[in-house]
Tab-separated table of C-alpha atoms and ligand atoms in Angstrom:
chain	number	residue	atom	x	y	z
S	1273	UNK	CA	7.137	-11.824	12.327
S	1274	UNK	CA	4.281	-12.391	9.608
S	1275	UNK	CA	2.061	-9.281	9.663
S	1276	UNK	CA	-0.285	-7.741	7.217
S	1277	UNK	CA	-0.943	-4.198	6.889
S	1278	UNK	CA	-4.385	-2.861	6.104
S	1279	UNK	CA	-6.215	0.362	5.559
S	1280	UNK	CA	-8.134	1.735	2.835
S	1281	UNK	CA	-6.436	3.082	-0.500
S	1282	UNK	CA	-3.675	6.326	0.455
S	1283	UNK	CA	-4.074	5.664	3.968
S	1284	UNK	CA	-0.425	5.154	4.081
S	1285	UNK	CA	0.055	1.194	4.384
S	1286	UNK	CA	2.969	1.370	1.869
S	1287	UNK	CA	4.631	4.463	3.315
S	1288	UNK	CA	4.273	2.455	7.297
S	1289	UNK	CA	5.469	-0.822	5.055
S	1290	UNK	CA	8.784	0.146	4.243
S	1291	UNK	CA	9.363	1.518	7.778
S	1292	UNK	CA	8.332	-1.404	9.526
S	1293	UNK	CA	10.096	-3.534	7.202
S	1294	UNK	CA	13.719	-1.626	7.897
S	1295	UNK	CA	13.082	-1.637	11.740
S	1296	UNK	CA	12.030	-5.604	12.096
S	1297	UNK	CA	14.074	-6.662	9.147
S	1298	UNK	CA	11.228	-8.308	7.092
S	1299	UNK	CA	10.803	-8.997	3.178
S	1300	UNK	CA	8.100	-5.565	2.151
S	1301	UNK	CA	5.125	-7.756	-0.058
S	1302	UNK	CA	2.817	-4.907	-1.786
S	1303	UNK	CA	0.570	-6.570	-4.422
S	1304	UNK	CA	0.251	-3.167	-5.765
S	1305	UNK	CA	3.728	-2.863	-6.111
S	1306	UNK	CA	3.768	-6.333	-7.857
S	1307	UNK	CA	1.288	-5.177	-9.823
S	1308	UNK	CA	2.931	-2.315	-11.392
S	1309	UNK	CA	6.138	-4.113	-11.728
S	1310	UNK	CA	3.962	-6.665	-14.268
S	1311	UNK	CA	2.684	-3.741	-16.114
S	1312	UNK	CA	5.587	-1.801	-16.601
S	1313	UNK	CA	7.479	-5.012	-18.057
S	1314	UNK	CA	3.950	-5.409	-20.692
S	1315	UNK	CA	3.004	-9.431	-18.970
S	1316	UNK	CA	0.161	-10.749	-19.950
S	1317	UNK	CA	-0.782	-10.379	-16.716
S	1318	UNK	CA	0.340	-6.434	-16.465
S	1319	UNK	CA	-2.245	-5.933	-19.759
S	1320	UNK	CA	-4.940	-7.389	-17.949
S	1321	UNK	CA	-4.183	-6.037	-14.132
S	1322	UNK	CA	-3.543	-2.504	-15.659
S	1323	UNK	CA	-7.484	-2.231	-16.947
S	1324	UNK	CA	-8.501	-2.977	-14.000
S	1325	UNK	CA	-6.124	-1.229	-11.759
S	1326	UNK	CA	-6.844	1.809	-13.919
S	1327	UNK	CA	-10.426	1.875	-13.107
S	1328	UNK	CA	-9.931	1.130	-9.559
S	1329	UNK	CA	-11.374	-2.465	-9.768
S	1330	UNK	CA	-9.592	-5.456	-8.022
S	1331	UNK	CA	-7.189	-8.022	-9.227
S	1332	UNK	CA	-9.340	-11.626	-9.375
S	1333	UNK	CA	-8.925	-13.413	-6.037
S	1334	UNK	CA	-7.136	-16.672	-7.949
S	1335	UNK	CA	-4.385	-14.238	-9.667
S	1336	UNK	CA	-3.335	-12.639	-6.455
S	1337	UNK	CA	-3.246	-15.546	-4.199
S	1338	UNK	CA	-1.344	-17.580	-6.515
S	1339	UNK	CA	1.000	-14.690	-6.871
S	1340	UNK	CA	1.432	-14.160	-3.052
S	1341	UNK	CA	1.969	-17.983	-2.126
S	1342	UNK	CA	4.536	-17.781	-4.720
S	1343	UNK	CA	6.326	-14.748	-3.175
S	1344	UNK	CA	5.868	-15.671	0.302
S	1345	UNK	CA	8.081	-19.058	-0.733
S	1346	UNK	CA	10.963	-17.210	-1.885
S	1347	UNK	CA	14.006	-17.605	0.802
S	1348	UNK	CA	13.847	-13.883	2.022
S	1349	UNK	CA	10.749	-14.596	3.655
S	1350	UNK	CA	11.931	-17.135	5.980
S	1351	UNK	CA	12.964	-14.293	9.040
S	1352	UNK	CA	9.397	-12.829	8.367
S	1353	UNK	CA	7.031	-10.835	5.966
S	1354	UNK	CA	4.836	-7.778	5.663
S	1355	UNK	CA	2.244	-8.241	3.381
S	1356	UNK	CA	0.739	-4.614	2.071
S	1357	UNK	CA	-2.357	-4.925	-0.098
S	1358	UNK	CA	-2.834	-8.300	0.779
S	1359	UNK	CA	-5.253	-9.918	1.458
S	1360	UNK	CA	-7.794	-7.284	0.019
S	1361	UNK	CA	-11.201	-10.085	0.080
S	1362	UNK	CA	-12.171	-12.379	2.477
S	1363	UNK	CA	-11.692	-15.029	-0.111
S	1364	UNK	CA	-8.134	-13.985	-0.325
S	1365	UNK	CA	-7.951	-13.735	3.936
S	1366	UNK	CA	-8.878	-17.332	3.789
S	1367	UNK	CA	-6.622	-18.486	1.734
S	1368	UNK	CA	-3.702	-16.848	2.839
S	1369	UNK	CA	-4.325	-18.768	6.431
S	1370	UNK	CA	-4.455	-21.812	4.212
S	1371	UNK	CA	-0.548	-21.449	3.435
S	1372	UNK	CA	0.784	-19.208	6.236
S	1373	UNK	CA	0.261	-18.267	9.796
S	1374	UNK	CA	0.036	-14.815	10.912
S	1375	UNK	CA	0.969	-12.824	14.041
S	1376	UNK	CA	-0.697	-9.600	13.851
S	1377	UNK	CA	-2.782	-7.404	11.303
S	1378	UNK	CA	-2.483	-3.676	11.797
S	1379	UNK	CA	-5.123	-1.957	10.232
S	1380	UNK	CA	-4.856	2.168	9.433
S	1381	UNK	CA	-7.620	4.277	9.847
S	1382	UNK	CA	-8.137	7.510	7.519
S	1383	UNK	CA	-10.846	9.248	7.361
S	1384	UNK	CA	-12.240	9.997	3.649
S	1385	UNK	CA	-11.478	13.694	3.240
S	1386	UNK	CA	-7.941	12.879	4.272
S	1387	UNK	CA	-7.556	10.645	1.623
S	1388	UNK	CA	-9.117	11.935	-1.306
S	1389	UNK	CA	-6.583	15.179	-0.375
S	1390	UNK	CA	-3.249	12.721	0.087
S	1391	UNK	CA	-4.069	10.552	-3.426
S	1392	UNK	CA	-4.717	14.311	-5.471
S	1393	UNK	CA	-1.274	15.255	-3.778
S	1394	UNK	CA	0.361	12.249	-4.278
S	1395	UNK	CA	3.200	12.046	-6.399
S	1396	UNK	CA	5.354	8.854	-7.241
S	1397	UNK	CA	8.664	8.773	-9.318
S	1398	UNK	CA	8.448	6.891	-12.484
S	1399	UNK	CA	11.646	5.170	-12.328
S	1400	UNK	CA	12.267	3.911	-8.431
S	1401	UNK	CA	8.352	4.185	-7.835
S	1402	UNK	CA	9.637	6.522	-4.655
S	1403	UNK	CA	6.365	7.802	-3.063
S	1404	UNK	CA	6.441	11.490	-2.233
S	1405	UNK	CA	4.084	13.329	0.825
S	1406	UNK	CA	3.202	17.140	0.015
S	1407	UNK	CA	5.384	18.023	3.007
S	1408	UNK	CA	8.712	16.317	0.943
S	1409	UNK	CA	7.428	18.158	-2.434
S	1410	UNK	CA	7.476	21.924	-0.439
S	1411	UNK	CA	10.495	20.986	1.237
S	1412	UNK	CA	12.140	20.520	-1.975
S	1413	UNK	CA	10.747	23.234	-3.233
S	1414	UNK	CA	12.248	25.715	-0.742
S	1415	UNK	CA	15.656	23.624	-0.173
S	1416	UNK	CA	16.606	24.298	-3.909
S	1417	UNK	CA	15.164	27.686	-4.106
S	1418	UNK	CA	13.894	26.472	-7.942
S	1419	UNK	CA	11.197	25.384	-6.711
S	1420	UNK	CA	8.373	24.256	-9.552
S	1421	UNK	CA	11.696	22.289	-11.396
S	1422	UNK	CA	13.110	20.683	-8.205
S	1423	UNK	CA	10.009	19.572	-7.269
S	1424	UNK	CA	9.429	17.673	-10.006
S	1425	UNK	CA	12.167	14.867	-9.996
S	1426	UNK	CA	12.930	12.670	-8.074
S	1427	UNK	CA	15.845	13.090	-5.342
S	1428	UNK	CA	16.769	9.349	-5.310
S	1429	UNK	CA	17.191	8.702	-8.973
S	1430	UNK	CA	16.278	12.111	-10.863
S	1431	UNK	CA	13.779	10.671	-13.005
S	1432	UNK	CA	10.642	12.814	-13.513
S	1433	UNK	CA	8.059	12.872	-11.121
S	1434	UNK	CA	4.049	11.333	-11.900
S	1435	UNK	CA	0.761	11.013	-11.146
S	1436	UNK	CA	-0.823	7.388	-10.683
S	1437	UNK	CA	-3.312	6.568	-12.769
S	1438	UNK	CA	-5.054	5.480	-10.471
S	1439	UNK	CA	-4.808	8.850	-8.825
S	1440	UNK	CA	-7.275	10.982	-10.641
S	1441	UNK	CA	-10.450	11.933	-8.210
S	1442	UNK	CA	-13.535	10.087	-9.984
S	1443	UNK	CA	-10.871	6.611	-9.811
S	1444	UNK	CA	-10.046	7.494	-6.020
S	1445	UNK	CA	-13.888	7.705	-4.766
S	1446	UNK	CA	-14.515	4.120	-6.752
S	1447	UNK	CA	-11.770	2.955	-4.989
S	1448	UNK	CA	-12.992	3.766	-1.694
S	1449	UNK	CA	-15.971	2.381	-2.487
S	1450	UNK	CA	-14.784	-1.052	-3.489
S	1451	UNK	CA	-12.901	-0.775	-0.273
S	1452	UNK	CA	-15.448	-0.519	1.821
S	1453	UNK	CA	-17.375	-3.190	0.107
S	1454	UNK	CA	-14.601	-6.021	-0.168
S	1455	UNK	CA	-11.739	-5.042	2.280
S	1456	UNK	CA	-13.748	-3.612	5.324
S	1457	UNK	CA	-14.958	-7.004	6.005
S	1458	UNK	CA	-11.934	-8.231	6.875
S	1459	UNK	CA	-11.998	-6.197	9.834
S	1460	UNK	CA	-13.992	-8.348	11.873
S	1461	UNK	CA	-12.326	-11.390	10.109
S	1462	UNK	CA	-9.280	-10.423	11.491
S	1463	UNK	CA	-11.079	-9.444	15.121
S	1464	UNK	CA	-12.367	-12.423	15.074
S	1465	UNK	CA	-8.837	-14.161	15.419
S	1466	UNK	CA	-7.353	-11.936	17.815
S	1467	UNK	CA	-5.292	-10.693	15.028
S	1468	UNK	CA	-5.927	-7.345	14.323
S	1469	UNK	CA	-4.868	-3.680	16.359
S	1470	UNK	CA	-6.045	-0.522	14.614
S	1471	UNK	CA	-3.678	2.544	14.611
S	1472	UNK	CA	-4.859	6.100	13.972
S	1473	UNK	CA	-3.152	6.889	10.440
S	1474	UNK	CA	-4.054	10.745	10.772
S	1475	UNK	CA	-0.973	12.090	12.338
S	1476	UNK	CA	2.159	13.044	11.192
S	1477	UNK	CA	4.460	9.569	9.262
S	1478	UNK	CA	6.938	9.507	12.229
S	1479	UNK	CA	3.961	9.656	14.587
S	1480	UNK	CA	2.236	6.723	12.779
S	1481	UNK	CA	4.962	4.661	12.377
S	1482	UNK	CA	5.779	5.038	16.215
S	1483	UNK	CA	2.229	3.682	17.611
S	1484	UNK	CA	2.902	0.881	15.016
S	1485	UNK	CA	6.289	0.181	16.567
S	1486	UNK	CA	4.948	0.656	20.335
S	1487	UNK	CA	2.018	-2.028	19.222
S	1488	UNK	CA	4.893	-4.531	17.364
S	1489	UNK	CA	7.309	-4.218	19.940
S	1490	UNK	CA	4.925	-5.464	22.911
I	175	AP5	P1	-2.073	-0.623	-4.130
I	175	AP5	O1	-0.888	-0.040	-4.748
I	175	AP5	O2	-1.931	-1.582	-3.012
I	175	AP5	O3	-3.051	0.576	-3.773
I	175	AP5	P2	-3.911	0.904	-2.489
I	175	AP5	O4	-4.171	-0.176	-1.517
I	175	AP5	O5	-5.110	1.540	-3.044
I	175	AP5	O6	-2.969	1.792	-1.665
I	175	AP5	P3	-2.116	2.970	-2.169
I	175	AP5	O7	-0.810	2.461	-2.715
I	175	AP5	O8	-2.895	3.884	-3.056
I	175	AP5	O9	-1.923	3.774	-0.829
I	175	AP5	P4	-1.165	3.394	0.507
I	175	AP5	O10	-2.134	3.040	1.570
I	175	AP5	O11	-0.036	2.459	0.253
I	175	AP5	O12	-0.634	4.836	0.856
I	175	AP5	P5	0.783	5.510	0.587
I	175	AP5	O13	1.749	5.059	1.617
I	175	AP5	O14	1.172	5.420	-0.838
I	175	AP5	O15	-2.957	-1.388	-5.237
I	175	AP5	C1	-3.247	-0.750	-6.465
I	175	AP5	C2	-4.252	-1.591	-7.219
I	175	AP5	O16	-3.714	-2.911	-7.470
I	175	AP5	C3	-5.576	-1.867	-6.498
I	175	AP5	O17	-6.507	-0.813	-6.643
I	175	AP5	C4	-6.034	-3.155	-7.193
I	175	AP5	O18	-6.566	-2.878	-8.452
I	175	AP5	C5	-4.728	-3.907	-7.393
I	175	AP5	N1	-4.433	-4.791	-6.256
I	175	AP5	C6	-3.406	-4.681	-5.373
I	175	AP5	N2	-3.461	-5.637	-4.455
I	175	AP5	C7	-4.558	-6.402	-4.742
I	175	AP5	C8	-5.172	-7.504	-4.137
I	175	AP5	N3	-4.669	-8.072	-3.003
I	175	AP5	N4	-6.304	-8.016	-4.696
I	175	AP5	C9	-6.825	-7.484	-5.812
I	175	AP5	N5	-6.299	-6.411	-6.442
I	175	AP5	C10	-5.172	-5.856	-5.904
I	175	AP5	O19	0.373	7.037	0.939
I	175	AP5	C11	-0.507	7.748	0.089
I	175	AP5	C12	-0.003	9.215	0.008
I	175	AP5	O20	-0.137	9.809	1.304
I	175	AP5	C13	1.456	9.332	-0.386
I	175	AP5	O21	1.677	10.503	-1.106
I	175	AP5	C14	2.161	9.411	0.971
I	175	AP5	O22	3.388	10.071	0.850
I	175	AP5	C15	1.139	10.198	1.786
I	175	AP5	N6	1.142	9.874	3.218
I	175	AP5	C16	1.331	8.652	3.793
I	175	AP5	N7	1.234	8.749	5.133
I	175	AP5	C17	0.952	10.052	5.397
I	175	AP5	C18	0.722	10.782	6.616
I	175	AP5	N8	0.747	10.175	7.826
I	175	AP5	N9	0.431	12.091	6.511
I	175	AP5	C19	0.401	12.724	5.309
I	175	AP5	N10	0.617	12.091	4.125
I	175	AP5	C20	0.898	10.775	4.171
């Protein structure tokens, strides 16, 4: 299978990613992810992305899709891919049909309040870039009975627990914004192709991740 997954900012494409990945077997793609990984190792690239991550502006389209045909060309993409955060522009939609096919785009809908609440409680760790619901936070917090320290690390590696920066409330609401203005499009680009089934993203993970499942296994 060669699917993207859509939605706007914290709607919970990355946390769906990695399920639908394990289930179908397919090679997880998140630009973000990418991204980050540049930054963290100081790139060129990483300098540049991180200003513009930081103030919740896009990547430029040539940068991204050069980085994704790139990717998508590696061997562990020949059984299939998920591409999360990708493509993000309908320049970038274009050109990704240039280079691939696709089977199916599965777009998440959040509503607003939801997400500005899930991005201030978001917490990722700082080593293995784990991403943490409230819900696993308070359940850590009452499993280890010491609570504000347990809370804080991460239960995969230990390292300490952060905020994005990318995270902080006035970056979230531009985010949405340029959301609405560059991704939603893609909406009816995808439509247009037969492409695209939209899942309520409200519920609970497990309940998401199911309707995506029912929708993927047809
Ligand atoms: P990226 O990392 O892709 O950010 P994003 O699209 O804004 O998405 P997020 O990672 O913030 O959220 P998500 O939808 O993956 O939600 P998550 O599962 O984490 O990109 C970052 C930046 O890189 C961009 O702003 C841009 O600058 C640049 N970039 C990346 N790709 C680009 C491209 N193609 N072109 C140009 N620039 C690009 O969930 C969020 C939180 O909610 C978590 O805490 C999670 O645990 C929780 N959660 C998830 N599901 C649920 C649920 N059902 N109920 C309750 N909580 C939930």
């Amino acid at each position: 299978m060669k699917l993207i997954i859509l939605g706007p900012p914290g709607a919970g494409k990355g946390t769906q990613a990695a399920k639908i990945a394990e289930r179908y077997s397919l090679a997880h793609i998140s630009t973000g992810d990418m991204l980050r990984a540049e930054i963290a190792l100081k790139t060129p690239l990483g300098l540049k992305a991180k200003t513009l991550i930081d103030a919740g502006e896009l990547v430029p389209d040539d940068v991204i899709i050069d980085m994704v045909k790139a990717r998508i060309a590696q061997p562990d993409c020949v059984n299939g891919f998920l591409l999360d955060g990708f493509p993000r522009t309908v320049e970038q939609a274009q050109a990704l049909l240039t280079f691939t096919e696709l089977d199916s785009a599965i777009s998440i809908d959040v509503p607003d309040e939801a997400i500005v609440d899930r991005m201030q409680k978001r917490r990722v760790c700082g080593s293995c870039r784990r991403t943490y619901t409230s819900d696993e936070l308070s359940a850590a917090y009452i499993v280890d009975g010491c609570t504000w320290r347990r809370a804080q690390y991460c239960v995969a590696c230990g390292a300490e627990l952060a905020v994005r920066d990318d995270d902080k409330p006035e970056t979230v609401l531009h985010r949405l914004k340029v959301y609405k203005e560059q991704t939603l499009p893609l909406i009816d680009f995808f439509t247009e192709r037969g492409l695209l089934t939209t899942v309520d993203g409200n519920g609970s993970v497990d309940s998401v991740a199911q309707s995506i499942f029912n929708i993927l296994d047809r």
